PDB file of C-alpha atoms and ligand atoms in Angstrom:
ATOM      1  CA  MET W 291      97.983 119.752 117.479  1.00  0.00           C
ATOM      2  CA  ALA W 292     101.470 119.099 118.798  1.00  0.00           C
ATOM      3  CA  GLN W 293      99.884 116.639 121.134  1.00  0.00           C
ATOM      4  CA  ASN W 294      97.760 114.988 118.519  1.00  0.00           C
ATOM      5  CA  ARG W 295     100.721 114.316 116.338  1.00  0.00           C
ATOM      6  CA  LEU W 296     103.296 112.453 118.760  1.00  0.00           C
ATOM      7  CA  ARG W 297     100.100 110.236 119.445  1.00  0.00           C
ATOM      8  CA  ALA W 298     100.432 107.119 117.522  1.00  0.00           C
ATOM      9  CA  ARG W 299      98.675 104.089 117.760  1.00  0.00           C
ATOM     10  CA  LYS W 300     100.425 101.604 116.794  1.00  0.00           C
ATOM     11  CA  ARG W 301      97.481  99.225 116.045  1.00  0.00           C
ATOM     12  CA  PHE W 302      96.540 101.169 113.477  1.00  0.00           C
ATOM     13  CA  GLY W 303      99.913 101.114 112.351  1.00  0.00           C
ATOM     14  CA  GLN W 304     100.160 104.703 112.651  1.00  0.00           C
ATOM     15  CA  ASN W 305     103.849 106.819 111.712  1.00  0.00           C
ATOM     16  CA  PHE W 306     102.771 110.152 109.771  1.00  0.00           C
ATOM     17  CA  LEU W 307     104.412 111.248 107.154  1.00  0.00           C
ATOM     18  CA  GLN W 308     106.701 115.091 107.823  1.00  0.00           C
ATOM     19  CA  ASP W 309     109.281 114.966 105.556  1.00  0.00           C
ATOM     20  CA  GLU W 310     107.313 117.751 103.354  1.00  0.00           C
ATOM     21  CA  MET W 311     109.255 117.019 100.265  1.00  0.00           C
ATOM     22  CA  VAL W 312     108.415 113.616 100.395  1.00  0.00           C
ATOM     23  CA  ILE W 313     105.231 114.560 100.677  1.00  0.00           C
ATOM     24  CA  ALA W 314     105.020 116.932  97.383  1.00  0.00           C
ATOM     25  CA  ASP W 315     106.289 114.181  95.611  1.00  0.00           C
ATOM     26  CA  ILE W 316     104.274 110.912  96.786  1.00  0.00           C
ATOM     27  CA  VAL W 317     100.641 113.771  95.479  1.00  0.00           C
ATOM     28  CA  GLY W 318     103.691 114.582  92.080  1.00  0.00           C
ATOM     29  CA  ALA W 319     103.126 110.668  91.966  1.00  0.00           C
ATOM     30  CA  ILE W 320      99.250 110.472  92.742  1.00  0.00           C
ATOM     31  CA  ASP W 321      99.176 113.059  90.118  1.00  0.00           C
ATOM     32  CA  PRO W 322      95.714 114.429  91.441  1.00  0.00           C
ATOM     33  CA  ALA W 323      93.548 115.914  87.813  1.00  0.00           C
ATOM     34  CA  ALA W 324      89.607 118.267  88.216  1.00  0.00           C
ATOM     35  CA  ASP W 325      87.153 116.110  87.319  1.00  0.00           C
ATOM     36  CA  GLN W 326      88.929 112.316  89.402  1.00  0.00           C
ATOM     37  CA  HIS W 327      87.207 111.027  92.525  1.00  0.00           C
ATOM     38  CA  LEU W 328      89.838 109.537  94.921  1.00  0.00           C
ATOM     39  CA  VAL W 329      89.516 108.301  97.334  1.00  0.00           C
ATOM     40  CA  GLU W 330      92.845 108.011 100.175  1.00  0.00           C
ATOM     41  CA  ILE W 331      92.774 105.061 103.078  1.00  0.00           C
ATOM     42  CA  GLY W 332      94.010 106.100 106.049  1.00  0.00           C
ATOM     43  CA  PRO W 333      94.397 109.886 106.320  1.00  0.00           C
ATOM     44  CA  GLY W 334      95.313 109.846 108.991  1.00  0.00           C
ATOM     45  CA  HIS W 335      96.439 113.614 110.283  1.00  0.00           C
ATOM     46  CA  GLY W 336      95.673 115.423 106.647  1.00  0.00           C
ATOM     47  CA  ALA W 337      98.904 115.174 105.496  1.00  0.00           C
ATOM     48  CA  ILE W 338      98.250 114.270 102.178  1.00  0.00           C
ATOM     49  CA  THR W 339      95.423 114.219 102.016  1.00  0.00           C
ATOM     50  CA  GLN W 340      94.916 118.877 101.767  1.00  0.00           C
ATOM     51  CA  HIS W 341      96.801 118.364  99.061  1.00  0.00           C
ATOM     52  CA  LEU W 342      94.683 115.906  97.533  1.00  0.00           C
ATOM     53  CA  VAL W 343      91.477 118.008  98.360  1.00  0.00           C
ATOM     54  CA  SER W 344      90.969 121.017  96.489  1.00  0.00           C
ATOM     55  CA  ALA W 345      92.882 119.520  93.470  1.00  0.00           C
ATOM     56  CA  CYS W 346      90.097 116.542  92.428  1.00  0.00           C
ATOM     57  CA  GLN W 347      85.806 116.324  92.322  1.00  0.00           C
ATOM     58  CA  ARG W 348      85.277 114.373  95.594  1.00  0.00           C
ATOM     59  CA  LEU W 349      88.283 112.549  98.114  1.00  0.00           C
ATOM     60  CA  ASP W 350      85.934 110.326 100.438  1.00  0.00           C
ATOM     61  CA  VAL W 351      88.308 109.744 103.254  1.00  0.00           C
ATOM     62  CA  VAL W 352      88.457 105.953 104.665  1.00  0.00           C
ATOM     63  CA  GLU W 353      89.701 105.696 108.436  1.00  0.00           C
ATOM     64  CA  ILE W 354      89.096 102.983 111.415  1.00  0.00           C
ATOM     65  CA  ASP W 355      91.075 105.813 114.391  1.00  0.00           C
ATOM     66  CA  ARG W 356      87.473 107.372 115.719  1.00  0.00           C
ATOM     67  CA  ASP W 357      89.434 110.060 116.669  1.00  0.00           C
ATOM     68  CA  LEU W 358      91.282 111.467 114.117  1.00  0.00           C
ATOM     69  CA  ILE W 359      87.955 112.160 112.232  1.00  0.00           C
ATOM     70  CA  PRO W 360      87.297 115.258 114.106  1.00  0.00           C
ATOM     71  CA  LEU W 361      90.270 116.530 113.768  1.00  0.00           C
ATOM     72  CA  LEU W 362      90.380 115.750 110.116  1.00  0.00           C
ATOM     73  CA  GLN W 363      87.201 117.659 110.277  1.00  0.00           C
ATOM     74  CA  THR W 364      87.933 119.966 111.753  1.00  0.00           C
ATOM     75  CA  LYS W 365      91.371 121.220 109.529  1.00  0.00           C
ATOM     76  CA  LEU W 366      89.317 120.273 106.426  1.00  0.00           C
ATOM     77  CA  GLY W 367      85.961 119.878 106.481  1.00  0.00           C
ATOM     78  CA  HIS W 368      85.462 123.017 104.641  1.00  0.00           C
ATOM     79  CA  TYR W 369      85.905 121.536 101.159  1.00  0.00           C
ATOM     80  CA  PRO W 370      83.050 120.656  99.217  1.00  0.00           C
ATOM     81  CA  GLN W 371      84.871 117.142  97.848  1.00  0.00           C
ATOM     82  CA  LEU W 372      85.496 115.842 101.156  1.00  0.00           C
ATOM     83  CA  HIS W 373      84.192 112.822 102.547  1.00  0.00           C
ATOM     84  CA  ILE W 374      85.152 111.468 105.570  1.00  0.00           C
ATOM     85  CA  HIS W 375      83.669 107.563 106.469  1.00  0.00           C
ATOM     86  CA  GLU W 376      84.571 106.104 109.765  1.00  0.00           C
ATOM     87  CA  ALA W 377      85.710 102.809 108.986  1.00  0.00           C
ATOM     88  CA  ASP W 378      87.575  99.761 108.562  1.00  0.00           C
ATOM     89  CA  ALA W 379      89.758  99.883 105.158  1.00  0.00           C
ATOM     90  CA  LEU W 380      89.382  95.594 104.726  1.00  0.00           C
ATOM     91  CA  ALA W 381      85.612  95.569 105.455  1.00  0.00           C
ATOM     92  CA  PHE W 382      84.316  98.753 103.234  1.00  0.00           C
ATOM     93  CA  ASP W 383      81.942  98.268  99.830  1.00  0.00           C
ATOM     94  CA  TYR W 384      84.201 100.770  97.808  1.00  0.00           C
ATOM     95  CA  THR W 385      81.886  99.782  94.946  1.00  0.00           C
ATOM     96  CA  GLU W 386      79.404 102.217  96.681  1.00  0.00           C
ATOM     97  CA  LEU W 387      81.679 104.928  96.184  1.00  0.00           C
ATOM     98  CA  VAL W 388      80.897 105.227  93.248  1.00  0.00           C
ATOM     99  CA  LEU W 389      79.258 108.098  90.991  1.00  0.00           C
ATOM    100  CA  ASP W 390      77.669 108.451  87.443  1.00  0.00           C
ATOM    101  CA  ASP W 391      79.871 106.140  86.237  1.00  0.00           C
ATOM    102  CA  VAL W 392      83.363 107.885  87.299  1.00  0.00           C
ATOM    103  CA  PRO W 393      85.820 104.705  89.024  1.00  0.00           C
ATOM    104  CA  LEU W 394      87.874 105.330  91.156  1.00  0.00           C
ATOM    105  CA  ARG W 395      91.861 106.344  92.144  1.00  0.00           C
ATOM    106  CA  VAL W 396      92.526 104.599  95.455  1.00  0.00           C
ATOM    107  CA  ILE W 397      95.463 105.832  97.195  1.00  0.00           C
ATOM    108  CA  GLY W 398      97.376 105.733 100.630  1.00  0.00           C
ATOM    109  CA  ASN W 399      99.975 105.480 103.264  1.00  0.00           C
ATOM    110  CA  LEU W 400      99.203 102.196 103.801  1.00  0.00           C
ATOM    111  CA  PRO W 401      99.294 100.514 107.971  1.00  0.00           C
ATOM    112  CA  TYR W 402     101.777  97.920 107.796  1.00  0.00           C
ATOM    113  CA  ASN W 403      99.919  95.543 109.139  1.00  0.00           C
ATOM    114  CA  ILE W 404      96.863  95.299 106.776  1.00  0.00           C
ATOM    115  CA  THR W 405      99.077  95.800 103.513  1.00  0.00           C
ATOM    116  CA  THR W 406      97.997  92.175 101.641  1.00  0.00           C
ATOM    117  CA  PRO W 407      94.918  91.470 103.430  1.00  0.00           C
ATOM    118  CA  LEU W 408      93.519  95.219 101.801  1.00  0.00           C
ATOM    119  CA  LEU W 409      95.575  94.865  98.729  1.00  0.00           C
ATOM    120  CA  PHE W 410      93.669  91.506  97.552  1.00  0.00           C
ATOM    121  CA  HIS W 411      90.133  93.559  99.578  1.00  0.00           C
ATOM    122  CA  LEU W 412      90.667  95.912  96.987  1.00  0.00           C
ATOM    123  CA  LEU W 413      90.918  93.936  94.229  1.00  0.00           C
ATOM    124  CA  ALA W 414      88.496  91.962  94.616  1.00  0.00           C
ATOM    125  CA  GLN W 415      86.681  95.255  93.657  1.00  0.00           C
ATOM    126  CA  SER W 416      89.465  96.319  90.964  1.00  0.00           C
ATOM    127  CA  HIS W 417      86.418  97.073  88.590  1.00  0.00           C
ATOM    128  CA  CYS W 418      85.171 100.232  89.854  1.00  0.00           C
ATOM    129  CA  ILE W 419      89.176 101.237  89.979  1.00  0.00           C
ATOM    130  CA  THR W 420      91.482 103.027  87.793  1.00  0.00           C
ATOM    131  CA  ASP W 421      94.336 102.690  89.516  1.00  0.00           C
ATOM    132  CA  MET W 422      95.609 102.431  93.012  1.00  0.00           C
ATOM    133  CA  CYS W 423      98.885 104.285  94.057  1.00  0.00           C
ATOM    134  CA  PHE W 424     100.315 103.307  97.924  1.00  0.00           C
ATOM    135  CA  MET W 425     102.610 104.016 100.494  1.00  0.00           C
ATOM    136  CA  LEU W 426     104.220 100.158 101.700  1.00  0.00           C
ATOM    137  CA  GLN W 427     106.998  99.035 103.066  1.00  0.00           C
ATOM    138  CA  LYS W 428     109.722  98.574 100.954  1.00  0.00           C
ATOM    139  CA  GLU W 429     110.355  95.054 100.950  1.00  0.00           C
ATOM    140  CA  VAL W 430     106.754  94.219 100.069  1.00  0.00           C
ATOM    141  CA  VAL W 431     106.999  96.301  96.907  1.00  0.00           C
ATOM    142  CA  ASP W 432     109.976  94.336  96.102  1.00  0.00           C
ATOM    143  CA  ARG W 433     108.267  91.387  96.669  1.00  0.00           C
ATOM    144  CA  ILE W 434     105.192  91.969  94.239  1.00  0.00           C
ATOM    145  CA  CYS W 435     107.468  93.431  91.927  1.00  0.00           C
ATOM    146  CA  ALA W 436     109.631  89.933  91.541  1.00  0.00           C
ATOM    147  CA  GLN W 437     110.162  88.578  88.070  1.00  0.00           C
ATOM    148  CA  PRO W 438     110.224  85.253  88.506  1.00  0.00           C
ATOM    149  CA  GLY W 439     113.964  83.699  89.972  1.00  0.00           C
ATOM    150  CA  SER W 440     114.719  86.279  91.811  1.00  0.00           C
ATOM    151  CA  LYS W 441     114.839  85.417  96.020  1.00  0.00           C
ATOM    152  CA  THR W 442     111.946  87.955  96.037  1.00  0.00           C
ATOM    153  CA  TYR W 443     109.444  86.074  94.242  1.00  0.00           C
ATOM    154  CA  GLY W 444     107.483  84.381  95.332  1.00  0.00           C
ATOM    155  CA  ARG W 445     103.374  83.725  96.006  1.00  0.00           C
ATOM    156  CA  LEU W 446     102.600  87.351  96.284  1.00  0.00           C
ATOM    157  CA  SER W 447     104.518  88.838  93.329  1.00  0.00           C
ATOM    158  CA  ILE W 448     102.094  85.530  91.581  1.00  0.00           C
ATOM    159  CA  MET W 449      99.205  86.544  93.569  1.00  0.00           C
ATOM    160  CA  MET W 450      99.110  91.098  92.510  1.00  0.00           C
ATOM    161  CA  GLN W 451     100.627  90.127  89.014  1.00  0.00           C
ATOM    162  CA  TYR W 452      98.268  87.961  87.625  1.00  0.00           C
ATOM    163  CA  GLN W 453      95.136  90.547  88.409  1.00  0.00           C
ATOM    164  CA  CYS W 454      97.933  94.253  88.453  1.00  0.00           C
ATOM    165  CA  GLU W 455     100.667  95.876  86.573  1.00  0.00           C
ATOM    166  CA  ALA W 456     102.354  96.436  89.817  1.00  0.00           C
ATOM    167  CA  THR W 457     105.871 100.025  89.188  1.00  0.00           C
ATOM    168  CA  LYS W 458     107.199 100.881  92.277  1.00  0.00           C
ATOM    169  CA  LEU W 459     107.976 105.061  92.225  1.00  0.00           C
ATOM    170  CA  PHE W 460     110.544 105.974  94.773  1.00  0.00           C
ATOM    171  CA  THR W 461     111.912 104.377  97.728  1.00  0.00           C
ATOM    172  CA  VAL W 462     110.812 106.947 101.208  1.00  0.00           C
ATOM    173  CA  PHE W 463     113.309 106.277 104.628  1.00  0.00           C
ATOM    174  CA  PRO W 464     112.091 106.258 108.287  1.00  0.00           C
ATOM    175  CA  ASP W 465     113.047 110.226 108.282  1.00  0.00           C
ATOM    176  CA  ALA W 466     110.206 110.874 106.807  1.00  0.00           C
ATOM    177  CA  PHE W 467     108.049 109.810 108.995  1.00  0.00           C
ATOM    178  CA  ILE W 468     106.649 110.304 112.774  1.00  0.00           C
ATOM    179  CA  PRO W 469     107.297 108.117 114.450  1.00  0.00           C
ATOM    180  CA  MET W 470     109.739 106.682 112.683  1.00  0.00           C
ATOM    181  CA  PRO W 471     109.225 102.929 111.250  1.00  0.00           C
ATOM    182  CA  LYS W 472     111.799 100.044 111.077  1.00  0.00           C
ATOM    183  CA  VAL W 473     112.087  99.878 107.946  1.00  0.00           C
ATOM    184  CA  ASP W 474     112.501 101.749 104.708  1.00  0.00           C
ATOM    185  CA  SER W 475     109.004 102.394 102.417  1.00  0.00           C
ATOM    186  CA  ALA W 476     108.041 102.898  98.528  1.00  0.00           C
ATOM    187  CA  ILE W 477     105.833 104.021  96.632  1.00  0.00           C
ATOM    188  CA  ILE W 478     103.923 101.322  94.897  1.00  0.00           C
ATOM    189  CA  TYR W 479     101.145 102.065  91.226  1.00  0.00           C
ATOM    190  CA  ILE W 480      98.750  99.119  90.887  1.00  0.00           C
ATOM    191  CA  LYS W 481      97.141  99.370  87.508  1.00  0.00           C
ATOM    192  CA  PRO W 482      94.412  96.243  88.167  1.00  0.00           C
ATOM    193  CA  LEU W 483      95.207  93.934  84.473  1.00  0.00           C
ATOM    194  CA  SER W 484      91.242  94.864  82.588  1.00  0.00           C
ATOM    195  CA  GLU W 485      92.022  91.496  80.907  1.00  0.00           C
ATOM    196  CA  ARG W 486      93.763  88.672  82.898  1.00  0.00           C
ATOM    197  CA  ILE W 487      96.073  85.932  81.595  1.00  0.00           C
ATOM    198  CA  GLY W 488      94.051  82.943  79.427  1.00  0.00           C
ATOM    199  CA  GLY W 489      90.995  85.019  80.018  1.00  0.00           C
ATOM    200  CA  GLY W 490      90.388  85.251  83.987  1.00  0.00           C
ATOM    201  CA  LEU W 491      90.868  81.882  87.208  1.00  0.00           C
ATOM    202  CA  PRO W 492      88.841  82.057  89.436  1.00  0.00           C
ATOM    203  CA  ILE W 493      91.106  84.284  92.268  1.00  0.00           C
ATOM    204  CA  LYS W 494      91.181  81.145  94.652  1.00  0.00           C
ATOM    205  CA  ALA W 495      92.571  78.206  92.421  1.00  0.00           C
ATOM    206  CA  LEU W 496      95.555  80.094  91.699  1.00  0.00           C
ATOM    207  CA  ASN W 497      95.378  80.920  95.237  1.00  0.00           C
ATOM    208  CA  LYS W 498      94.973  77.365  96.592  1.00  0.00           C
ATOM    209  CA  VAL W 499      98.124  76.255  93.505  1.00  0.00           C
ATOM    210  CA  VAL W 500     100.449  78.749  93.785  1.00  0.00           C
ATOM    211  CA  THR W 501     100.384  78.476  97.986  1.00  0.00           C
ATOM    212  CA  GLN W 502     100.501  74.101  97.516  1.00  0.00           C
ATOM    213  CA  ALA W 503     103.786  75.116  95.223  1.00  0.00           C
ATOM    214  CA  PHE W 504     105.125  77.119  97.518  1.00  0.00           C
ATOM    215  CA  SER W 505     104.815  74.924 100.580  1.00  0.00           C
ATOM    216  CA  MET W 506     108.272  73.514  99.879  1.00  0.00           C
ATOM    217  CA  ARG W 507     110.126  76.074  98.413  1.00  0.00           C
ATOM    218  CA  ARG W 508     113.680  73.888  97.650  1.00  0.00           C
ATOM    219  CA  LYS W 509     112.209  71.297  96.025  1.00  0.00           C
ATOM    220  CA  THR W 510     110.617  70.656  91.869  1.00  0.00           C
ATOM    221  CA  ILE W 511     107.611  71.892  91.423  1.00  0.00           C
ATOM    222  CA  SER W 512     106.382  68.697  90.299  1.00  0.00           C
ATOM    223  CA  ASN W 513     106.228  67.403  93.340  1.00  0.00           C
ATOM    224  CA  THR W 514     105.540  69.163  94.807  1.00  0.00           C
ATOM    225  CA  LEU W 515     102.147  69.762  92.924  1.00  0.00           C
ATOM    226  CA  LYS W 516     101.426  65.570  92.648  1.00  0.00           C
ATOM    227  CA  SER W 517      99.546  66.009  96.117  1.00  0.00           C
ATOM    228  CA  ILE W 518      96.621  68.205  94.597  1.00  0.00           C
ATOM    229  CA  MET W 519      96.771  66.484  90.978  1.00  0.00           C
ATOM    230  CA  SER W 520      98.699  63.523  89.289  1.00  0.00           C
ATOM    231  CA  LEU W 521     101.206  63.475  86.812  1.00  0.00           C
ATOM    232  CA  SER W 522      99.871  63.430  83.769  1.00  0.00           C
ATOM    233  CA  VAL W 523      98.042  65.608  83.503  1.00  0.00           C
ATOM    234  CA  LEU W 524     101.024  68.124  84.969  1.00  0.00           C
ATOM    235  CA  GLU W 525     103.259  66.221  81.696  1.00  0.00           C
ATOM    236  CA  ARG W 526     100.825  67.445  79.208  1.00  0.00           C
ATOM    237  CA  LEU W 527     102.071  71.008  80.316  1.00  0.00           C
ATOM    238  CA  ASP W 528     104.830  72.146  78.084  1.00  0.00           C
ATOM    239  CA  ILE W 529     106.485  73.192  81.171  1.00  0.00           C
ATOM    240  CA  ASP W 530     110.349  71.733  82.860  1.00  0.00           C
ATOM    241  CA  PHE W 531     108.645  70.607  85.979  1.00  0.00           C
ATOM    242  CA  LYS W 532     111.999  69.668  87.261  1.00  0.00           C
ATOM    243  CA  GLN W 533     111.819  73.816  87.953  1.00  0.00           C
ATOM    244  CA  ARG W 534     111.377  74.870  91.369  1.00  0.00           C
ATOM    245  CA  PRO W 535     108.225  76.771  92.118  1.00  0.00           C
ATOM    246  CA  GLU W 536     110.287  80.356  92.891  1.00  0.00           C
ATOM    247  CA  THR W 537     111.633  80.403  88.692  1.00  0.00           C
ATOM    248  CA  ILE W 538     107.931  78.877  86.831  1.00  0.00           C
ATOM    249  CA  SER W 539     106.414  82.271  85.088  1.00  0.00           C
ATOM    250  CA  VAL W 540     102.245  83.807  85.862  1.00  0.00           C
ATOM    251  CA  GLU W 541     101.045  83.002  83.112  1.00  0.00           C
ATOM    252  CA  ASP W 542     103.193  79.125  84.124  1.00  0.00           C
ATOM    253  CA  TYR W 543     101.064  79.550  86.937  1.00  0.00           C
ATOM    254  CA  VAL W 544      98.259  79.897  85.158  1.00  0.00           C
ATOM    255  CA  ALA W 545      98.560  77.658  82.639  1.00  0.00           C
ATOM    256  CA  ILE W 546      99.036  74.859  85.412  1.00  0.00           C
ATOM    257  CA  THR W 547      95.460  76.324  86.729  1.00  0.00           C
ATOM    258  CA  GLN W 548      93.509  75.616  84.186  1.00  0.00           C
ATOM    259  CA  ALA W 549      95.050  71.700  84.123  1.00  0.00           C
ATOM    260  CA  TRP W 550      94.170  71.690  87.874  1.00  0.00           C
ATOM    261  CA  LEU W 551      90.499  72.913  87.151  1.00  0.00           C
ATOM    262  CA  ALA W 552      89.935  71.223  84.009  1.00  0.00           C
ATOM    263  CA  GLU W 553      90.360  67.590  86.461  1.00  0.00           C
ATOM    264  CA  GLN W 554      88.684  69.063  89.029  1.00  0.00           C
ATOM    265  CA  ASP W 555      85.973  68.783  86.865  1.00  0.00           C
ATOM    266  CA  ASP W 556      86.629  65.035  85.913  1.00  0.00           C
ATOM    267  CA  VAL W 557      86.577  64.162  88.862  1.00  0.00           C
ATOM    268  CA  LYS W 558      83.610  65.138  89.515  1.00  0.00           C
ATOM    269  CA  LEU W 559      81.938  63.583  86.895  1.00  0.00           C
ATOM    270  CA  PRO W 560      79.877  60.656  86.776  1.00  0.00           C
TER     271      PRO W 560
HETATM  272  N1  SAM A 143      97.920 109.403 105.361  1.00  0.00           N
HETATM  273  C1  SAM A 143      98.838 109.904 107.135  1.00  0.00           C
HETATM  274  C2  SAM A 143      99.724 109.831 106.612  1.00  0.00           C
HETATM  275  O1  SAM A 143     100.767 109.712 105.476  1.00  0.00           O
HETATM  276  O2  SAM A 143     100.656 110.966 107.590  1.00  0.00           O
HETATM  277  C3  SAM A 143      98.554 108.434 108.289  1.00  0.00           C
HETATM  278  C4  SAM A 143      98.679 106.891 107.588  1.00  0.00           C
HETATM  279  S1  SAM A 143      99.279 106.017 108.545  1.00  0.00           S
HETATM  280  C5  SAM A 143     101.039 105.321 108.705  1.00  0.00           C
HETATM  281  C6  SAM A 143      98.136 104.947 108.169  1.00  0.00           C
HETATM  282  C7  SAM A 143      96.878 105.364 108.601  1.00  0.00           C
HETATM  283  O3  SAM A 143      96.096 104.602 108.781  1.00  0.00           O
HETATM  284  C8  SAM A 143      96.389 105.842 109.811  1.00  0.00           C
HETATM  285  O4  SAM A 143      95.277 107.207 110.626  1.00  0.00           O
HETATM  286  C9  SAM A 143      95.938 104.922 110.817  1.00  0.00           C
HETATM  287  O5  SAM A 143      94.420 105.192 111.534  1.00  0.00           O
HETATM  288  C10 SAM A 143      94.902 104.045 109.761  1.00  0.00           C
HETATM  289  N2  SAM A 143      94.344 102.774 109.360  1.00  0.00           N
HETATM  290  C11 SAM A 143      95.090 102.177 110.080  1.00  0.00           C
HETATM  291  N3  SAM A 143      94.448 100.438 109.646  1.00  0.00           N
HETATM  292  C12 SAM A 143      92.974 101.461 108.973  1.00  0.00           C
HETATM  293  C13 SAM A 143      91.877 101.219 108.733  1.00  0.00           C
HETATM  294  N4  SAM A 143      91.927  99.361 109.105  1.00  0.00           N
HETATM  295  N5  SAM A 143      90.758 101.057 107.379  1.00  0.00           N
HETATM  296  C14 SAM A 143      91.161 102.708 108.257  1.00  0.00           C
HETATM  297  N6  SAM A 143      92.322 103.211 108.257  1.00  0.00           N
HETATM  298  C15 SAM A 143      92.579 102.711 108.591  1.00  0.00           C
END
């Protein structure tokens, strides 16, 4: 075990938690209950898993590193609640885990290299997810939670806040892990929104508009968006288009996307 603990695969973003106080704080933030169905992404050596498994009805864990699977089995395999999946969390179908309509709570100390695609993969399946609690790079948590006008507000803030309510809980410093990461981490609590602003838009459409808006951060929004939509359509909206992209709210980006979609439809008409 000691030797295994020392081997950490960089390509799997392995920074294992070793600080029991931080682990207790994370478990406290998750606050598992006996009737809940939890899913942990990247259980590693089971630092968090071991505290969750007896506190919930069922715990599915998804781990990509096949060398860690026997280790988990030896350590925690005797718990009937535990179900170990050797799989890539980015390609995993979480809806298949749902039993008796009990929604999932998804948690994990996530490998930093897959954070953004994984969050979007999970949010695409959010109809079966109650909430999520993750350890991420602190800088990414700050970007997700940023408000318009702040330096960190950008595409990730808008795309995430359109789909969920996100709250930064606390910071975790590098010495909580082996090996120590080079950056600070933070715990984020994410609750998918059951009702989206504007009644729901295709995510791809919002992404297209927001990506275009932020393609030239220092220009005004009318300057950056005029290549994908006509200015007359933009001017009909109640938005000051002399603003820069980082000062425009999520609601306004939704309104712009609705106008862009309507214009696409008009263009397609015979
Ligand atoms: N939960 C453990 C802890 O806190 O000590 C390990 C956390 S470590 C930061 C990330 C874990 O995710 C590792 O166990 C790693 O092998 C696993 N992992 C990396 N990429 C993954 C992927 N695509 N799918 C599933 N697990 C992955």
